[in-house]
């Protein structure tokens, strides 16, 4: 498993959530696949709320 790819993905996801702030309803990756070659999301969902 490429641990650095996993860490980078989680950090970038966190940065995205922080940037969206109060407008963020749901932010999800399902599934996130991590291999020796890197990380890839098979599906992602973002929902927003009125702030």
PDB file of N, CA, C and O in Angstrom:
ATOM      1  N   UNK A   1       0.847  -1.182   0.000  1.00  0.00           N
ATOM      2  CA  UNK A   1       0.000   0.000   0.000  1.00  0.00           C
ATOM      3  C   UNK A   1       0.890   1.242   0.000  1.00  0.00           C
ATOM      4  O   UNK A   1       1.913   1.277   0.668  1.00  0.00           O
ATOM      5  N   UNK A   2       0.468   2.261  -0.724  1.00  0.00           N
ATOM      6  CA  UNK A   2       1.191   3.518  -0.820  1.00  0.00           C
ATOM      7  C   UNK A   2       0.691   4.454   0.288  1.00  0.00           C
ATOM      8  O   UNK A   2      -0.264   5.208   0.104  1.00  0.00           O
ATOM      9  N   UNK A   3       1.339   4.381   1.435  1.00  0.00           N
ATOM     10  CA  UNK A   3       0.909   5.160   2.598  1.00  0.00           C
ATOM     11  C   UNK A   3       0.943   6.654   2.305  1.00  0.00           C
ATOM     12  O   UNK A   3       0.049   7.391   2.737  1.00  0.00           O
ATOM     13  N   UNK A   4       1.937   7.123   1.586  1.00  0.00           N
ATOM     14  CA  UNK A   4       2.039   8.557   1.294  1.00  0.00           C
ATOM     15  C   UNK A   4       0.864   9.026   0.436  1.00  0.00           C
ATOM     16  O   UNK A   4       0.332  10.114   0.642  1.00  0.00           O
ATOM     17  N   UNK A   5       0.428   8.217  -0.509  1.00  0.00           N
ATOM     18  CA  UNK A   5      -0.730   8.574  -1.331  1.00  0.00           C
ATOM     19  C   UNK A   5      -1.984   8.669  -0.473  1.00  0.00           C
ATOM     20  O   UNK A   5      -2.813   9.564  -0.663  1.00  0.00           O
ATOM     21  N   UNK A   6      -2.130   7.768   0.485  1.00  0.00           N
ATOM     22  CA  UNK A   6      -3.269   7.814   1.395  1.00  0.00           C
ATOM     23  C   UNK A   6      -3.233   9.074   2.248  1.00  0.00           C
ATOM     24  O   UNK A   6      -4.236   9.788   2.373  1.00  0.00           O
ATOM     25  N   UNK A   7      -2.084   9.377   2.818  1.00  0.00           N
ATOM     26  CA  UNK A   7      -1.937  10.580   3.650  1.00  0.00           C
ATOM     27  C   UNK A   7      -2.229  11.830   2.829  1.00  0.00           C
ATOM     28  O   UNK A   7      -2.961  12.727   3.275  1.00  0.00           O
ATOM     29  N   UNK A   8      -1.683  11.920   1.629  1.00  0.00           N
ATOM     30  CA  UNK A   8      -1.922  13.088   0.773  1.00  0.00           C
ATOM     31  C   UNK A   8      -3.397  13.243   0.440  1.00  0.00           C
ATOM     32  O   UNK A   8      -3.926  14.357   0.432  1.00  0.00           O
ATOM     33  N   UNK A   9      -4.077  12.150   0.167  1.00  0.00           N
ATOM     34  CA  UNK A   9      -5.505  12.208  -0.156  1.00  0.00           C
ATOM     35  C   UNK A   9      -6.314  12.693   1.034  1.00  0.00           C
ATOM     36  O   UNK A   9      -7.177  13.562   0.888  1.00  0.00           O
ATOM     37  N   UNK A  10      -6.025  12.165   2.206  1.00  0.00           N
ATOM     38  CA  UNK A  10      -6.753  12.594   3.408  1.00  0.00           C
ATOM     39  C   UNK A  10      -6.492  14.070   3.700  1.00  0.00           C
ATOM     40  O   UNK A  10      -7.418  14.824   4.026  1.00  0.00           O
ATOM     41  N   UNK A  11      -5.256  14.503   3.560  1.00  0.00           N
ATOM     42  CA  UNK A  11      -4.935  15.914   3.799  1.00  0.00           C
ATOM     43  C   UNK A  11      -5.641  16.840   2.809  1.00  0.00           C
ATOM     44  O   UNK A  11      -6.197  17.872   3.192  1.00  0.00           O
ATOM     45  N   UNK A  12      -5.643  16.485   1.539  1.00  0.00           N
ATOM     46  CA  UNK A  12      -6.297  17.323   0.530  1.00  0.00           C
ATOM     47  C   UNK A  12      -7.808  17.344   0.722  1.00  0.00           C
ATOM     48  O   UNK A  12      -8.461  18.369   0.524  1.00  0.00           O
ATOM     49  N   UNK A  13      -8.362  16.211   1.129  1.00  0.00           N
ATOM     50  CA  UNK A  13      -9.791  16.131   1.414  1.00  0.00           C
ATOM     51  C   UNK A  13     -10.132  17.042   2.588  1.00  0.00           C
ATOM     52  O   UNK A  13     -11.139  17.745   2.581  1.00  0.00           O
ATOM     53  N   UNK A  14      -9.282  17.040   3.593  1.00  0.00           N
ATOM     54  CA  UNK A  14      -9.461  17.906   4.755  1.00  0.00           C
ATOM     55  C   UNK A  14      -9.369  19.377   4.366  1.00  0.00           C
ATOM     56  O   UNK A  14     -10.158  20.212   4.836  1.00  0.00           O
ATOM     57  N   UNK A  15      -8.432  19.711   3.503  1.00  0.00           N
ATOM     58  CA  UNK A  15      -8.291  21.088   3.026  1.00  0.00           C
ATOM     59  C   UNK A  15      -9.531  21.527   2.251  1.00  0.00           C
ATOM     60  O   UNK A  15      -9.986  22.665   2.385  1.00  0.00           O
ATOM     61  N   UNK A  16     -10.086  20.634   1.449  1.00  0.00           N
ATOM     62  CA  UNK A  16     -11.304  20.937   0.705  1.00  0.00           C
ATOM     63  C   UNK A  16     -12.464  21.197   1.662  1.00  0.00           C
ATOM     64  O   UNK A  16     -13.199  22.167   1.514  1.00  0.00           O
ATOM     65  N   UNK A  17     -12.616  20.334   2.650  1.00  0.00           N
ATOM     66  CA  UNK A  17     -13.689  20.498   3.637  1.00  0.00           C
ATOM     67  C   UNK A  17     -13.533  21.824   4.375  1.00  0.00           C
ATOM     68  O   UNK A  17     -14.512  22.547   4.583  1.00  0.00           O
ATOM     69  N   UNK A  18     -12.329  22.151   4.740  1.00  0.00           N
ATOM     70  CA  UNK A  18     -12.069  23.410   5.443  1.00  0.00           C
ATOM     71  C   UNK A  18     -12.385  24.614   4.553  1.00  0.00           C
ATOM     72  O   UNK A  18     -12.970  25.595   5.002  1.00  0.00           O
ATOM     73  N   UNK A  19     -12.022  24.549   3.289  1.00  0.00           N
ATOM     74  CA  UNK A  19     -12.277  25.657   2.359  1.00  0.00           C
ATOM     75  C   UNK A  19     -13.764  25.859   2.127  1.00  0.00           C
ATOM     76  O   UNK A  19     -14.218  27.001   1.971  1.00  0.00           O
ATOM     77  N   UNK A  20     -14.526  24.781   2.107  1.00  0.00           N
ATOM     78  CA  UNK A  20     -15.972  24.896   1.895  1.00  0.00           C
ATOM     79  C   UNK A  20     -16.687  25.385   3.149  1.00  0.00           C
ATOM     80  O   UNK A  20     -17.758  25.980   3.064  1.00  0.00           O
ATOM     81  N   UNK A  21     -16.103  25.132   4.305  1.00  0.00           N
ATOM     82  CA  UNK A  21     -16.610  25.654   5.569  1.00  0.00           C
ATOM     83  C   UNK A  21     -18.072  25.354   5.809  1.00  0.00           C
ATOM     84  O   UNK A  21     -18.535  24.230   5.663  1.00  0.00           O
ATOM     85  N   UNK A  22     -18.812  26.406   6.167  1.00  0.00           N
ATOM     86  CA  UNK A  22     -20.218  26.264   6.547  1.00  0.00           C
ATOM     87  C   UNK A  22     -21.117  25.861   5.379  1.00  0.00           C
ATOM     88  O   UNK A  22     -22.253  25.460   5.599  1.00  0.00           O
ATOM     89  N   UNK A  23     -20.610  25.937   4.155  1.00  0.00           N
ATOM     90  CA  UNK A  23     -21.404  25.552   2.985  1.00  0.00           C
ATOM     91  C   UNK A  23     -21.434  24.037   2.779  1.00  0.00           C
ATOM     92  O   UNK A  23     -22.225  23.526   1.999  1.00  0.00           O
ATOM     93  N   UNK A  24     -20.533  23.318   3.472  1.00  0.00           N
ATOM     94  CA  UNK A  24     -20.405  21.877   3.282  1.00  0.00           C
ATOM     95  C   UNK A  24     -21.459  21.124   4.073  1.00  0.00           C
ATOM     96  O   UNK A  24     -21.594  21.295   5.271  1.00  0.00           O
ATOM     97  N   UNK A  25     -22.207  20.282   3.371  1.00  0.00           N
ATOM     98  CA  UNK A  25     -23.146  19.384   4.026  1.00  0.00           C
ATOM     99  C   UNK A  25     -22.508  18.020   4.213  1.00  0.00           C
ATOM    100  O   UNK A  25     -22.335  17.544   5.327  1.00  0.00           O
ATOM    101  N   UNK A  26     -22.094  17.397   3.098  1.00  0.00           N
ATOM    102  CA  UNK A  26     -21.489  16.067   3.126  1.00  0.00           C
ATOM    103  C   UNK A  26     -20.347  16.014   2.124  1.00  0.00           C
ATOM    104  O   UNK A  26     -20.468  16.551   1.014  1.00  0.00           O
ATOM    105  N   UNK A  27     -19.271  15.362   2.505  1.00  0.00           N
ATOM    106  CA  UNK A  27     -18.127  15.154   1.629  1.00  0.00           C
ATOM    107  C   UNK A  27     -17.679  13.710   1.838  1.00  0.00           C
ATOM    108  O   UNK A  27     -17.346  13.313   2.940  1.00  0.00           O
ATOM    109  N   UNK A  28     -17.718  12.922   0.765  1.00  0.00           N
ATOM    110  CA  UNK A  28     -17.516  11.481   0.918  1.00  0.00           C
ATOM    111  C   UNK A  28     -16.768  10.897  -0.269  1.00  0.00           C
ATOM    112  O   UNK A  28     -17.003  11.283  -1.409  1.00  0.00           O
ATOM    113  N   UNK A  29     -15.854   9.989   0.013  1.00  0.00           N
ATOM    114  CA  UNK A  29     -15.227   9.142  -1.008  1.00  0.00           C
ATOM    115  C   UNK A  29     -15.577   7.702  -0.633  1.00  0.00           C
ATOM    116  O   UNK A  29     -15.348   7.290   0.501  1.00  0.00           O
ATOM    117  N   UNK A  30     -16.127   6.973  -1.588  1.00  0.00           N
ATOM    118  CA  UNK A  30     -16.499   5.594  -1.288  1.00  0.00           C
ATOM    119  C   UNK A  30     -16.533   4.775  -2.567  1.00  0.00           C
ATOM    120  O   UNK A  30     -17.419   4.985  -3.383  1.00  0.00           O
ATOM    121  N   UNK A  31     -15.623   3.872  -2.747  1.00  0.00           N
ATOM    122  CA  UNK A  31     -14.457   3.589  -1.922  1.00  0.00           C
ATOM    123  C   UNK A  31     -13.233   4.373  -2.398  1.00  0.00           C
ATOM    124  O   UNK A  31     -13.185   4.852  -3.525  1.00  0.00           O
ATOM    125  N   UNK A  32     -12.283   4.501  -1.507  1.00  0.00           N
ATOM    126  CA  UNK A  32     -10.959   5.019  -1.847  1.00  0.00           C
ATOM    127  C   UNK A  32     -10.039   3.813  -1.941  1.00  0.00           C
ATOM    128  O   UNK A  32      -9.903   3.058  -0.987  1.00  0.00           O
ATOM    129  N   UNK A  33      -9.456   3.626  -3.095  1.00  0.00           N
ATOM    130  CA  UNK A  33      -8.587   2.466  -3.318  1.00  0.00           C
ATOM    131  C   UNK A  33      -7.131   2.923  -3.290  1.00  0.00           C
ATOM    132  O   UNK A  33      -6.772   3.861  -4.009  1.00  0.00           O
ATOM    133  N   UNK A  34      -6.340   2.302  -2.451  1.00  0.00           N
ATOM    134  CA  UNK A  34      -4.931   2.649  -2.323  1.00  0.00           C
ATOM    135  C   UNK A  34      -4.107   1.413  -2.671  1.00  0.00           C
ATOM    136  O   UNK A  34      -4.300   0.345  -2.102  1.00  0.00           O
ATOM    137  N   UNK A  35      -3.228   1.590  -3.640  1.00  0.00           N
ATOM    138  CA  UNK A  35      -2.340   0.508  -4.062  1.00  0.00           C
ATOM    139  C   UNK A  35      -0.903   1.025  -4.034  1.00  0.00           C
ATOM    140  O   UNK A  35      -0.658   2.179  -3.669  1.00  0.00           O
ATOM    141  N   UNK A  36       0.024   0.216  -4.451  1.00  0.00           N
ATOM    142  CA  UNK A  36       1.423   0.652  -4.545  1.00  0.00           C
ATOM    143  C   UNK A  36       1.590   1.807  -5.522  1.00  0.00           C
ATOM    144  O   UNK A  36       2.511   2.608  -5.401  1.00  0.00           O
ATOM    145  N   UNK A  37       0.676   1.919  -6.509  1.00  0.00           N
ATOM    146  CA  UNK A  37       0.773   2.959  -7.539  1.00  0.00           C
ATOM    147  C   UNK A  37       0.165   4.286  -7.130  1.00  0.00           C
ATOM    148  O   UNK A  37       0.357   5.295  -7.811  1.00  0.00           O
ATOM    149  N   UNK A  38      -0.616   4.331  -6.059  1.00  0.00           N
ATOM    150  CA  UNK A  38      -1.231   5.576  -5.624  1.00  0.00           C
ATOM    151  C   UNK A  38      -2.626   5.343  -5.077  1.00  0.00           C
ATOM    152  O   UNK A  38      -2.975   4.236  -4.683  1.00  0.00           O
ATOM    153  N   UNK A  39      -3.412   6.415  -5.083  1.00  0.00           N
ATOM    154  CA  UNK A  39      -4.777   6.351  -4.560  1.00  0.00           C
ATOM    155  C   UNK A  39      -5.746   6.808  -5.646  1.00  0.00           C
ATOM    156  O   UNK A  39      -5.442   7.698  -6.436  1.00  0.00           O
ATOM    157  N   UNK A  40      -6.936   6.205  -5.648  1.00  0.00           N
ATOM    158  CA  UNK A  40      -7.965   6.565  -6.622  1.00  0.00           C
ATOM    159  C   UNK A  40      -9.326   6.418  -5.970  1.00  0.00           C
ATOM    160  O   UNK A  40      -9.582   5.467  -5.233  1.00  0.00           O
ATOM    161  N   UNK A  41     -10.188   7.381  -6.248  1.00  0.00           N
ATOM    162  CA  UNK A  41     -11.564   7.324  -5.750  1.00  0.00           C
ATOM    163  C   UNK A  41     -12.436   6.722  -6.830  1.00  0.00           C
ATOM    164  O   UNK A  41     -12.403   7.156  -7.982  1.00  0.00           O
ATOM    165  N   UNK A  42     -13.216   5.706  -6.473  1.00  0.00           N
ATOM    166  CA  UNK A  42     -14.155   5.117  -7.427  1.00  0.00           C
ATOM    167  C   UNK A  42     -15.394   5.993  -7.535  1.00  0.00           C
ATOM    168  O   UNK A  42     -16.025   6.066  -8.579  1.00  0.00           O
ATOM    169  N   UNK A  43     -15.736   6.664  -6.439  1.00  0.00           N
ATOM    170  CA  UNK A  43     -16.916   7.515  -6.411  1.00  0.00           C
ATOM    171  C   UNK A  43     -16.709   8.568  -5.334  1.00  0.00           C
ATOM    172  O   UNK A  43     -16.071   8.304  -4.326  1.00  0.00           O
ATOM    173  N   UNK A  44     -17.255   9.741  -5.558  1.00  0.00           N
ATOM    174  CA  UNK A  44     -17.182  10.807  -4.560  1.00  0.00           C
ATOM    175  C   UNK A  44     -18.497  11.578  -4.592  1.00  0.00           C
ATOM    176  O   UNK A  44     -19.168  11.645  -5.616  1.00  0.00           O
ATOM    177  N   UNK A  45     -18.859  12.138  -3.429  1.00  0.00           N
ATOM    178  CA  UNK A  45     -20.093  12.903  -3.332  1.00  0.00           C
ATOM    179  C   UNK A  45     -19.845  14.141  -2.473  1.00  0.00           C
ATOM    180  O   UNK A  45     -19.174  14.064  -1.445  1.00  0.00           O
ATOM    181  N   UNK A  46     -20.398  15.256  -2.926  1.00  0.00           N
ATOM    182  CA  UNK A  46     -20.353  16.497  -2.156  1.00  0.00           C
ATOM    183  C   UNK A  46     -21.771  17.051  -2.145  1.00  0.00           C
ATOM    184  O   UNK A  46     -22.425  17.112  -3.190  1.00  0.00           O
ATOM    185  N   UNK A  47     -22.241  17.431  -0.968  1.00  0.00           N
ATOM    186  CA  UNK A  47     -23.532  18.128  -0.903  1.00  0.00           C
ATOM    187  C   UNK A  47     -23.307  19.422  -0.124  1.00  0.00           C
ATOM    188  O   UNK A  47     -22.423  19.518   0.724  1.00  0.00           O
ATOM    189  N   UNK A  48     -24.105  20.394  -0.455  1.00  0.00           N
ATOM    190  CA  UNK A  48     -23.960  21.721   0.123  1.00  0.00           C
ATOM    191  C   UNK A  48     -25.199  22.116   0.904  1.00  0.00           C
ATOM    192  O   UNK A  48     -26.288  21.638   0.639  1.00  0.00           O
ATOM    193  N   UNK A  49     -25.007  23.015   1.859  1.00  0.00           N
ATOM    194  CA  UNK A  49     -26.115  23.597   2.615  1.00  0.00           C
ATOM    195  C   UNK A  49     -26.011  25.107   2.490  1.00  0.00           C
ATOM    196  O   UNK A  49     -24.943  25.644   2.218  1.00  0.00           O
ATOM    197  N   UNK A  50     -27.112  25.783   2.691  1.00  0.00           N
ATOM    198  CA  UNK A  50     -27.075  27.237   2.686  1.00  0.00           C
ATOM    199  C   UNK A  50     -26.485  27.713   3.994  1.00  0.00           C
ATOM    200  O   UNK A  50     -26.875  27.261   5.071  1.00  0.00           O
ATOM    201  N   UNK A  51     -25.520  28.588   3.902  1.00  0.00           N
ATOM    202  CA  UNK A  51     -24.854  29.085   5.120  1.00  0.00           C
ATOM    203  C   UNK A  51     -25.562  30.302   5.659  1.00  0.00           C
ATOM    204  O   UNK A  51     -26.219  31.026   4.998  1.00  0.00           O
TER     205      UNK A  51
END
